[in-house]
mmCIF file of C-alpha atoms in Angstrom:
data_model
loop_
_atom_site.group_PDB
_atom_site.id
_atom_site.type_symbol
_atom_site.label_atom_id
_atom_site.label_comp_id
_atom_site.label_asym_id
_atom_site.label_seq_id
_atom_site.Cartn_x
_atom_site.Cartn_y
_atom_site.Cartn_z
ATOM 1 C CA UNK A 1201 63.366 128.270 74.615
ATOM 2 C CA UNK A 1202 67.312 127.810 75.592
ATOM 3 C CA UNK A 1203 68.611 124.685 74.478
ATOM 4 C CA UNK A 1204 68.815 122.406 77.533
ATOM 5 C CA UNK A 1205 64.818 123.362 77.504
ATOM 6 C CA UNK A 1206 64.589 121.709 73.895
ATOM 7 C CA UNK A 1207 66.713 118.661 74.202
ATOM 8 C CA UNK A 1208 64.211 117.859 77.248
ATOM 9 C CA UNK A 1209 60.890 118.829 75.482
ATOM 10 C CA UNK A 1210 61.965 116.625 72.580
ATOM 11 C CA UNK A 1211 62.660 113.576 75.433
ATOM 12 C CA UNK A 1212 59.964 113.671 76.903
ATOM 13 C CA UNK A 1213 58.160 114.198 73.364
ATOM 14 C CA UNK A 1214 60.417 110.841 72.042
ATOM 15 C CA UNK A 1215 59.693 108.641 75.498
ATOM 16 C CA UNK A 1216 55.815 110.004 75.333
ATOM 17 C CA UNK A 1217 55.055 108.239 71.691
ATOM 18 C CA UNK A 1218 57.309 105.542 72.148
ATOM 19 C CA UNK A 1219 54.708 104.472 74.642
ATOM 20 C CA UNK A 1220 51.993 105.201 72.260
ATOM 21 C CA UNK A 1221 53.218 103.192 69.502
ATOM 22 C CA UNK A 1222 54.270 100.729 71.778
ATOM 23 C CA UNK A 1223 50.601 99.693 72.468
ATOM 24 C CA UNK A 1224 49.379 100.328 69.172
ATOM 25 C CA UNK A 1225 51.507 98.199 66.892
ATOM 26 C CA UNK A 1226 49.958 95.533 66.206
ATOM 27 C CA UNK A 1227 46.277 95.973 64.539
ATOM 28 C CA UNK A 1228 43.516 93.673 66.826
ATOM 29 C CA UNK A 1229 42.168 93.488 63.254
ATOM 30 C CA UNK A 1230 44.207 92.883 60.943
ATOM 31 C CA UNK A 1231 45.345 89.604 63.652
ATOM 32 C CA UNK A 1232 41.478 88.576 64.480
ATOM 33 C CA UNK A 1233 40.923 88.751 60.485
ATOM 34 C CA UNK A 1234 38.939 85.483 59.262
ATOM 35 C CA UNK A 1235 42.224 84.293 57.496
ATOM 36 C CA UNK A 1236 41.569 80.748 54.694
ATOM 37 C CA UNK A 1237 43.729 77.499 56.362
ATOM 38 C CA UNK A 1238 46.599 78.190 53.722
ATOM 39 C CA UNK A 1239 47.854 81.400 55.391
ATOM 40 C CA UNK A 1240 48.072 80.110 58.290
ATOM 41 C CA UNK A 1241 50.543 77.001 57.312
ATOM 42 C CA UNK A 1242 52.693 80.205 56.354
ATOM 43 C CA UNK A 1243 53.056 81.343 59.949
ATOM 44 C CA UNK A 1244 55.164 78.616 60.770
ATOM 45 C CA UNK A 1245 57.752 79.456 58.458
ATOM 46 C CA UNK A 1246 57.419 83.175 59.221
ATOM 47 C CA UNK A 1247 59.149 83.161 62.914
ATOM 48 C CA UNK A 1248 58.759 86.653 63.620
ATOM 49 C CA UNK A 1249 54.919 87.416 62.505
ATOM 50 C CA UNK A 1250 55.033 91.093 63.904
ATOM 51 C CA UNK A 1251 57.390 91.773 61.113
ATOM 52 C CA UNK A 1252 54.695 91.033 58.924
ATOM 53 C CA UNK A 1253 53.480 94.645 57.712
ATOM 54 C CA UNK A 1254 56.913 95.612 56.204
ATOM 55 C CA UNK A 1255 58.449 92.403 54.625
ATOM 56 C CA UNK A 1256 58.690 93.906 51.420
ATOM 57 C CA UNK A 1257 60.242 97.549 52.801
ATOM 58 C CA UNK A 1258 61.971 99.159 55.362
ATOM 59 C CA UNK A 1259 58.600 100.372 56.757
ATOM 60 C CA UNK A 1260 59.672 99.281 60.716
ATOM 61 C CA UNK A 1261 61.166 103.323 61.034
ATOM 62 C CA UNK A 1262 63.031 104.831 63.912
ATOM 63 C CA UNK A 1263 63.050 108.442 64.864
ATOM 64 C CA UNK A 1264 66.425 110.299 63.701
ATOM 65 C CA UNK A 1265 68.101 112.300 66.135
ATOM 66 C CA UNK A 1266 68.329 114.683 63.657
ATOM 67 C CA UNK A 1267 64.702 115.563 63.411
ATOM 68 C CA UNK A 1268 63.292 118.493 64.589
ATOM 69 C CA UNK A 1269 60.297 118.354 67.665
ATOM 70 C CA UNK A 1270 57.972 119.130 64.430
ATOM 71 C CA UNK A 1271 59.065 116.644 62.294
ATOM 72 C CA UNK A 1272 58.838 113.915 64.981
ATOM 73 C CA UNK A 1273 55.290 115.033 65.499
ATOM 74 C CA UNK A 1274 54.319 114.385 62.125
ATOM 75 C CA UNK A 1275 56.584 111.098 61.789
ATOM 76 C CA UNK A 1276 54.421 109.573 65.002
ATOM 77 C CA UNK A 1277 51.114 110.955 63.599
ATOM 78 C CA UNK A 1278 51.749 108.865 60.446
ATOM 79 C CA UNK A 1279 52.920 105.715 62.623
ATOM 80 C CA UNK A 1280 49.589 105.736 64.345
ATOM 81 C CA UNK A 1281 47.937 106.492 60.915
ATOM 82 C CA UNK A 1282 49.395 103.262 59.948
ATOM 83 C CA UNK A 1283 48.190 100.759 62.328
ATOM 84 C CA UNK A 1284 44.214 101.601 61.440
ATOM 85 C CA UNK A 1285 43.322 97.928 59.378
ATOM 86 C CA UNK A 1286 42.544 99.679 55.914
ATOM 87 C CA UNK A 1287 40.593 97.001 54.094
ATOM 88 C CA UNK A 1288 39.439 96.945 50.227
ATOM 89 C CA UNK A 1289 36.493 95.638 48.116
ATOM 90 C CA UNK A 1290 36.660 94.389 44.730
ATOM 91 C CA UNK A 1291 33.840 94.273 42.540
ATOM 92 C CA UNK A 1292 33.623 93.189 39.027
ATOM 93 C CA UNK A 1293 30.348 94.885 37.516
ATOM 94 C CA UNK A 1294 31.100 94.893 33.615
ATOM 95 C CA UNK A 1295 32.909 93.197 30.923
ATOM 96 C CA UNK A 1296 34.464 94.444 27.115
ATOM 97 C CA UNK A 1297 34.868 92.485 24.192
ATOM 98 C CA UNK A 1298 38.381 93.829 22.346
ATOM 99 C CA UNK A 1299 39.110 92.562 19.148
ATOM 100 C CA UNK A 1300 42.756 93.943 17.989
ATOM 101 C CA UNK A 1301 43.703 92.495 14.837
ATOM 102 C CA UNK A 1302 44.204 89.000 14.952
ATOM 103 C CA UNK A 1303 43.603 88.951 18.590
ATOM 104 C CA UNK A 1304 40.453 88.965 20.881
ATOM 105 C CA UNK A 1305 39.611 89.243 24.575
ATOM 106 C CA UNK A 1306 37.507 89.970 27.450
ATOM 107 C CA UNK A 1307 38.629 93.081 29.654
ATOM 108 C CA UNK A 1308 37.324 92.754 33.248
ATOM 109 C CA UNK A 1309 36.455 96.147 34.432
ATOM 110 C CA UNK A 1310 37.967 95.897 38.060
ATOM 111 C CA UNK A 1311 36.241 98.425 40.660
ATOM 112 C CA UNK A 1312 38.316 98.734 44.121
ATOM 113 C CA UNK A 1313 36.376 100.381 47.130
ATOM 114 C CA UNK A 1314 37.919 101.081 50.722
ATOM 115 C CA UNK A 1315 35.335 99.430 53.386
ATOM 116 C CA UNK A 1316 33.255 102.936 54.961
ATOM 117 C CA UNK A 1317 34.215 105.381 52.192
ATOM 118 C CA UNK A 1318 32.344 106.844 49.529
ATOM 119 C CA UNK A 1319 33.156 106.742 45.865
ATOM 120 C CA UNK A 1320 35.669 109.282 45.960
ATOM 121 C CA UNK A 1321 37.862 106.601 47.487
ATOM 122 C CA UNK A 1322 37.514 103.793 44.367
ATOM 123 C CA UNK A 1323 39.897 102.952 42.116
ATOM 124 C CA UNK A 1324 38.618 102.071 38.760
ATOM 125 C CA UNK A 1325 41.217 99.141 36.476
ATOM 126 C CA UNK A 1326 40.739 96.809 33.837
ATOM 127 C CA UNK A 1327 42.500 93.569 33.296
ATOM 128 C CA UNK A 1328 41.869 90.648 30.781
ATOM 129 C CA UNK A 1329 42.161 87.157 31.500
ATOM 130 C CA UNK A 1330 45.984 86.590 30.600
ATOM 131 C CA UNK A 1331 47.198 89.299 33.149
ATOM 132 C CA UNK A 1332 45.023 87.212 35.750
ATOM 133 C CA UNK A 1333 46.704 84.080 34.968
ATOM 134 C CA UNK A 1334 50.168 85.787 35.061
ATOM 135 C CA UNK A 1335 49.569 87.176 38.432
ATOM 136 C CA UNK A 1336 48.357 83.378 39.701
ATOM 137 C CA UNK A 1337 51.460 82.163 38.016
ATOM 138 C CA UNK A 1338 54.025 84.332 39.482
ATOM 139 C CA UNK A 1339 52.341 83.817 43.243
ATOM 140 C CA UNK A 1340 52.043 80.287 43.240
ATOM 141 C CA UNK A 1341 56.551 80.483 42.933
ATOM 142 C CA UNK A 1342 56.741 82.519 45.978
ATOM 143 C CA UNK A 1343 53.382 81.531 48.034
ATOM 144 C CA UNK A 1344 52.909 77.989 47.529
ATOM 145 C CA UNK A 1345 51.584 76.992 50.743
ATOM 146 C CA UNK A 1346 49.088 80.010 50.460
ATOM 147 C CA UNK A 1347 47.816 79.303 47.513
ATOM 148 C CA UNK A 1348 47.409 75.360 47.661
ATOM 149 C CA UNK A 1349 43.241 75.737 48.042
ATOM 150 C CA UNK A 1350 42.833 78.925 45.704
ATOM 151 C CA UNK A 1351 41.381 77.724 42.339
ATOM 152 C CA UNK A 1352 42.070 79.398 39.058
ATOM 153 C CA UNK A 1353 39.141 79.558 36.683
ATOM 154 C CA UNK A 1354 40.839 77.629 33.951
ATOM 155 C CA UNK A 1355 40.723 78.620 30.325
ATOM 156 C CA UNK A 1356 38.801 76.803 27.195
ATOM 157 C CA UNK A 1357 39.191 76.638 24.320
ATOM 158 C CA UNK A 1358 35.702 77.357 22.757
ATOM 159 C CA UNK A 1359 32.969 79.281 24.670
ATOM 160 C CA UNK A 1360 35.309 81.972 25.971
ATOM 161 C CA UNK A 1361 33.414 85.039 25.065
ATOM 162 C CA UNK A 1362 29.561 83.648 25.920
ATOM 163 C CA UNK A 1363 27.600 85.566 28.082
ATOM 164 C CA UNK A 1364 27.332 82.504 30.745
ATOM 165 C CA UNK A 1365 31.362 82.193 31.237
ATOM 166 C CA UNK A 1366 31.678 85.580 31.287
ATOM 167 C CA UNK A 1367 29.297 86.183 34.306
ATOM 168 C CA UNK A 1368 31.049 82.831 35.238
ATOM 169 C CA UNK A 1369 34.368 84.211 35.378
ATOM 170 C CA UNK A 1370 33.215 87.922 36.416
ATOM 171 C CA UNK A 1371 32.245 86.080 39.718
ATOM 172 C CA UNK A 1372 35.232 83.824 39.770
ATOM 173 C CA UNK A 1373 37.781 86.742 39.278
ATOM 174 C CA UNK A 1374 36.195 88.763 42.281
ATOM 175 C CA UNK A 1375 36.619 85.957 44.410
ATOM 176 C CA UNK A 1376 39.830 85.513 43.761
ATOM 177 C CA UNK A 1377 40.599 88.506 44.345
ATOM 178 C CA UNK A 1378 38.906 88.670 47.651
ATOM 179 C CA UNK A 1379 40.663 85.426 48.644
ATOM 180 C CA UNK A 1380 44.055 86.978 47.630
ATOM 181 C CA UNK A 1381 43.971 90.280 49.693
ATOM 182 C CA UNK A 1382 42.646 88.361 52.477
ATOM 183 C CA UNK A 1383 46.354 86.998 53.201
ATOM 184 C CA UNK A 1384 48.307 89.182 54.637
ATOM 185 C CA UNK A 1385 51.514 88.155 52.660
ATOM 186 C CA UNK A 1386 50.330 88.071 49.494
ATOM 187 C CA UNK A 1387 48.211 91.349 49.679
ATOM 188 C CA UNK A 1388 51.706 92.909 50.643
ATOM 189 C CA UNK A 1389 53.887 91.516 48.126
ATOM 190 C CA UNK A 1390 55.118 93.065 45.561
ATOM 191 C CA UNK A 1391 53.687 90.818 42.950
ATOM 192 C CA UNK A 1392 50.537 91.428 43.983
ATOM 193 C CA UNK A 1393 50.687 95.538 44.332
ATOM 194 C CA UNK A 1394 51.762 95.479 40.497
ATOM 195 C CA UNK A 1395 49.221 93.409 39.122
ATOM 196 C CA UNK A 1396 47.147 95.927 40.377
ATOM 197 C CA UNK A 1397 48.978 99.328 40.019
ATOM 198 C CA UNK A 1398 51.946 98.762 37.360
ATOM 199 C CA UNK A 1399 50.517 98.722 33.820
ATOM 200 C CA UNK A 1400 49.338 102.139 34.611
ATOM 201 C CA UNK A 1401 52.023 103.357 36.092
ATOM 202 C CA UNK A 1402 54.218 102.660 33.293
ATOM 203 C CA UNK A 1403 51.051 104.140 31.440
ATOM 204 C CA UNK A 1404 51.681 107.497 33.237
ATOM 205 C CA UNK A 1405 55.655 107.174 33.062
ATOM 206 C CA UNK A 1406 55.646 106.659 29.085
ATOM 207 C CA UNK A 1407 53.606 109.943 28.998
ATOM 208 C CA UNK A 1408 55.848 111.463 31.455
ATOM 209 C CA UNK A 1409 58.996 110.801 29.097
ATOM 210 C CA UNK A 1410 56.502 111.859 25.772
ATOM 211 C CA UNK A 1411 56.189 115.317 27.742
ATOM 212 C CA UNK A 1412 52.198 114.767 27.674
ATOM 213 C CA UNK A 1413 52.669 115.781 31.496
ATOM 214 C CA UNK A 1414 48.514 116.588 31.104
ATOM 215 C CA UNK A 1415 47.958 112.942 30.530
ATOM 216 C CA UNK A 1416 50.822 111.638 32.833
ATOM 217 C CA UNK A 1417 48.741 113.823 35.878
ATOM 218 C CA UNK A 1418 45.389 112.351 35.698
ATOM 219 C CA UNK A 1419 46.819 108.812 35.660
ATOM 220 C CA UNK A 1420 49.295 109.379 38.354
ATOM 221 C CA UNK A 1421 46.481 110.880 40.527
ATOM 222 C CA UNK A 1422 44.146 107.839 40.107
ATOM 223 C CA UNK A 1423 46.720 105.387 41.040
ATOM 224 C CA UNK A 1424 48.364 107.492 43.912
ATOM 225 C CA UNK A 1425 45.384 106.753 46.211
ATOM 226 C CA UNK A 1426 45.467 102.917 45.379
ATOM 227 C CA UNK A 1427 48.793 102.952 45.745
ATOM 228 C CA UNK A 1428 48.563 104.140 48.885
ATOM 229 C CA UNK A 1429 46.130 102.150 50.693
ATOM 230 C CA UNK A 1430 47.879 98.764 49.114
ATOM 231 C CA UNK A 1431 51.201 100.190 50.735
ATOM 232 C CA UNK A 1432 50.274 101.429 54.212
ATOM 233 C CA UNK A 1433 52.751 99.642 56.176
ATOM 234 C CA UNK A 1434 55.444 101.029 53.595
ATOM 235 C CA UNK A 1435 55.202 104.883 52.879
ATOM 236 C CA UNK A 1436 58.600 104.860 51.028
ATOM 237 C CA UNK A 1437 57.306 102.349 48.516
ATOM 238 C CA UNK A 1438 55.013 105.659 47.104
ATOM 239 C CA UNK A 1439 57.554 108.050 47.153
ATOM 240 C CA UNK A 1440 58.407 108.039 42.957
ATOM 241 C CA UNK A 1441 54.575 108.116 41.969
ATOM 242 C CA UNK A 1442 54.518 111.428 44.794
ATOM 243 C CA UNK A 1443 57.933 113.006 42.789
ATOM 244 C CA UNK A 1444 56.775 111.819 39.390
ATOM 245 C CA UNK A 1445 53.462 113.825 40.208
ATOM 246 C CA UNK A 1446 56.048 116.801 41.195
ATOM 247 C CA UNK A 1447 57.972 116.715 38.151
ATOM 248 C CA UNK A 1448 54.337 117.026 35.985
ATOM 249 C CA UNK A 1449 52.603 120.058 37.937
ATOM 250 C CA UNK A 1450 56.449 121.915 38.198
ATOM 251 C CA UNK A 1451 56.232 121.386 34.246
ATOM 252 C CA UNK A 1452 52.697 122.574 33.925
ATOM 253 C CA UNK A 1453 53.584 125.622 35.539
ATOM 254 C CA UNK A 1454 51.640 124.562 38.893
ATOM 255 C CA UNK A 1455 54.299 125.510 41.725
ATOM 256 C CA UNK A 1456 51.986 125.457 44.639
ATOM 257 C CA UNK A 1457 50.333 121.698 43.210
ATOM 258 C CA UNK A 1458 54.144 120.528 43.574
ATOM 259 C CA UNK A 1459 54.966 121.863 46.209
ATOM 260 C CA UNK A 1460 52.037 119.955 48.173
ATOM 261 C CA UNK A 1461 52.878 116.855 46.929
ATOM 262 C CA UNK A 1462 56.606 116.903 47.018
ATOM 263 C CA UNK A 1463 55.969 118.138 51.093
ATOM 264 C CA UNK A 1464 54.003 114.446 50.929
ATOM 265 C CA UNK A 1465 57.250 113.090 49.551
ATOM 266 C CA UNK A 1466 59.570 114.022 51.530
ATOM 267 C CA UNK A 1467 57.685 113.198 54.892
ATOM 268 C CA UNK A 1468 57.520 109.796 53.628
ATOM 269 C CA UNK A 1469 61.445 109.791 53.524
ATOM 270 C CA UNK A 1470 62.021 112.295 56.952
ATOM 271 C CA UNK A 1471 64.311 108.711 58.165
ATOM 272 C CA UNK A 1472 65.437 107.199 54.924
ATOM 273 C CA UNK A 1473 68.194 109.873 53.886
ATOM 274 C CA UNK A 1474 69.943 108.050 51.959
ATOM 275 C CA UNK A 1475 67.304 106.986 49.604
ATOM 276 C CA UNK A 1476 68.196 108.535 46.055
ATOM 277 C CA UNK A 1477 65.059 110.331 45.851
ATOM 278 C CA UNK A 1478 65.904 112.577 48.886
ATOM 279 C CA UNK A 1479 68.501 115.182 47.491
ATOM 280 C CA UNK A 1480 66.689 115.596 44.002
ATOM 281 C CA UNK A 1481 63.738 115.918 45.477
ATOM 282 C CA UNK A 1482 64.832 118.420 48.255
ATOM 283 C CA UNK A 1483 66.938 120.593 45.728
ATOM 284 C CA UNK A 1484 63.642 120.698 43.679
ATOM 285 C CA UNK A 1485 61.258 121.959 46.811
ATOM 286 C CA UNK A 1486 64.277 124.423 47.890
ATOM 287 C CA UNK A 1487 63.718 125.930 44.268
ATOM 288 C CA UNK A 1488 59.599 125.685 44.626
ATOM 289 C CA UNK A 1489 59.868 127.177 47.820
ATOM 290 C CA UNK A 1490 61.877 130.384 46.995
ATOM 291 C CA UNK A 1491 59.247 130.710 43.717
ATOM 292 C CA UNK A 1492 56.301 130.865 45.901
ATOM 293 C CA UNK A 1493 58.013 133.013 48.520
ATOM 294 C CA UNK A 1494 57.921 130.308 51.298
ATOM 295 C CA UNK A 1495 61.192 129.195 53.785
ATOM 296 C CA UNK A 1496 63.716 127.635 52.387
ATOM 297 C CA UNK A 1497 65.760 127.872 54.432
ATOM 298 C CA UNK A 1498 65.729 124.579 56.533
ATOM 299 C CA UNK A 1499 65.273 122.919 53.214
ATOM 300 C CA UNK A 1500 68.581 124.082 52.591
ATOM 301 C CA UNK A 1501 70.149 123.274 55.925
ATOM 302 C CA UNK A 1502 68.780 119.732 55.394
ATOM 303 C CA UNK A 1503 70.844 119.870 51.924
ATOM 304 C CA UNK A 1504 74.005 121.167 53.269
ATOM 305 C CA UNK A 1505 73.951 118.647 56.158
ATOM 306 C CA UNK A 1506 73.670 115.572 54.085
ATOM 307 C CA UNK A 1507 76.775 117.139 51.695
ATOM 308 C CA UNK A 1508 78.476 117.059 54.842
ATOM 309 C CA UNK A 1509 78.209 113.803 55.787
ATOM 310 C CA UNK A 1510 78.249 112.228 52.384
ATOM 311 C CA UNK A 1511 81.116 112.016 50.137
ATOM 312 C CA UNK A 1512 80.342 114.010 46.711
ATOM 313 C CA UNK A 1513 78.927 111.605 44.080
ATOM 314 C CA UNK A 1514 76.720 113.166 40.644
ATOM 315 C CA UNK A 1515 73.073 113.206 42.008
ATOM 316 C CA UNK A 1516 70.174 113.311 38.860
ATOM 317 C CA UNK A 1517 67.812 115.775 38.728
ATOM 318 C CA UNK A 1518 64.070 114.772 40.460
ATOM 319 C CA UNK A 1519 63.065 114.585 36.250
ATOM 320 C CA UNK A 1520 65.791 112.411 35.350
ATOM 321 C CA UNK A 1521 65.209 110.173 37.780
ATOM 322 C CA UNK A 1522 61.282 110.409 37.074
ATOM 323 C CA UNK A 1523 61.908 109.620 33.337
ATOM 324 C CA UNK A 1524 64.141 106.663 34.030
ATOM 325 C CA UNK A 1525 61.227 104.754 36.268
ATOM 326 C CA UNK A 1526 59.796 101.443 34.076
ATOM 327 C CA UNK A 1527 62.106 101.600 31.302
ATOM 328 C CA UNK A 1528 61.776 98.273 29.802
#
């Protein structure tokens, strides 16, 4: 194909899914969701709702004109990906009693299921009472309005650890839960993805820095898919779990393992070039590609391009910047 030939195919490719994702933005939904009265006093201080899905991110993307016709093709594939209304279940089925020295508490085994999926899908968490009540502390200073009618099951002091509050509280917490994801701006905020997803993250990133990259795996590959579905309207948001997974299976010897998931990584930053994962993370596929015998090529054409337009600053490795995620 000559060249005038490509610069039209990719045109008529660009103008074809513009229309596409034109129609298909918004999520019929996600906006005809049964929403509580609180959320919706937050609409009139949000004045552009269809901004909604990426106020935490840069998730609202637009195609590069650097891309190539097959990298466009994926980026619009994911775009339509992302308007499908992914919604979650919580369920609380079971309860621990941990007594650690001085101290004792109830841990809330949390189960998380995607509505029509099997159990493959579920993410399984625990949380005790404390990390609840920091969670409904830190979202009633940013969502006020949203969370004037949510009740907090409030906290005695004598009859916490009897079978009756327990069950109380196991149905209390789901509920809450429940409540919480069913707002749009709180199930996207930040606060509410790490009360969820951070303590074992910086689980998997303290065994990361150990070098107990076994351990640091399996925990990074049960949060991923969480991650995921609590992030859909912001792909970037997963990219460090994706390189930290990348930086484990290179160490463990599994080249083809990394190179799958850093392929993941970088489509999820094909229009965010300058984010400081992207040269790391390409000079470590350039070096996974050329061990498994695959191109590399347009990896490094990619590199060299960005060295051209940027000026020359000290990049860390993709493991240096892996290690360095959730230091306290």
């Amino acid at each position: 194909m000559d060249q005038d030939s490509h610069c039209t195919a990719e045109r008529e490719l660009l103008e074809a899914v513009s229309r596409i994702t034109t129609s298909s933005t918004t999520s019929p939904s996600d906006e005809g969701e049964n929403q509580p009265k609180a959320e919706i006093s937050r609409q009139v201080r949000k004045e552009n709702p269809e901004k909604d899905d990426t106020q935490d991110s840069s998730a609202t993307l637009s195609p590069n004109s650097s891309m190539t016709t097959k990298e466009l093709q994926e980026y619009w594939r994911n775009e339509k990906r992302q308007c499908k209304q992914i919604k979650l279940l919580f369920e609380i089925p079971s309860t621990r009693i941990v007594e650690h020295h001085l101290s004792k508490y109830v841990m809330y085994k949390i189960i998380i299921l995607q509505t029509g999926s099997f159990d493959s899908n579920k993410s399984v968490i625990e949380r005790r009472y404390s990390d609840f009540e920091k969670l409904h502390r830190n979202l009633l200073e940013e969502f006020s309005e949203e969370m004037e009618d949510v009740t907090f099951p409030k906290k005695t002091l004598t009859g916490n650890f009897t079978e009756e509050t327990i069950n109380e509280r196991k149905l209390a917490f789901k509920d809450y839960l429940r409540l919480l994801y069913s707002m749009k701006y709180i199930r996207r905020s930040k606060k509410f993805i790490d009360f969820l997803t951070r303590p074992e993250l910086q689980e998997a990133y303290g065994c990361l820095r150990g070098g107990q990259y076994t351990k640091a795996l399996e925990i990074l590959l049960e949060v991923i898919g969480l991650q995921e579905r609590l992030t859909r309207g912001n792909p970037v948001s997963v990219v460090p779990t994706l390189c930290a997974i990348v930086v484990c299976h290179k160490d463990l010897e599994n080249p083809a393992s990394a190179f799958e998931y850093g392929e993941k990584a970088l489509s999820c930053l094909c229009v965010h070039t300058s984010h400081r994962y992207y040269i790391p993370l390409l000079e470590t596929m350039i070096t996974l590609a050329y061990e498994l015998g695959k191109d590399f090529l347009s990896l490094q054409e990619k590199l060299e391009e960005w060295k051209k337009k940027k000026d020359p600053i000290r990049v860390f490795t993709l493991k240096e910047l892996a290690v360095r995620e959730y230091v306290q």
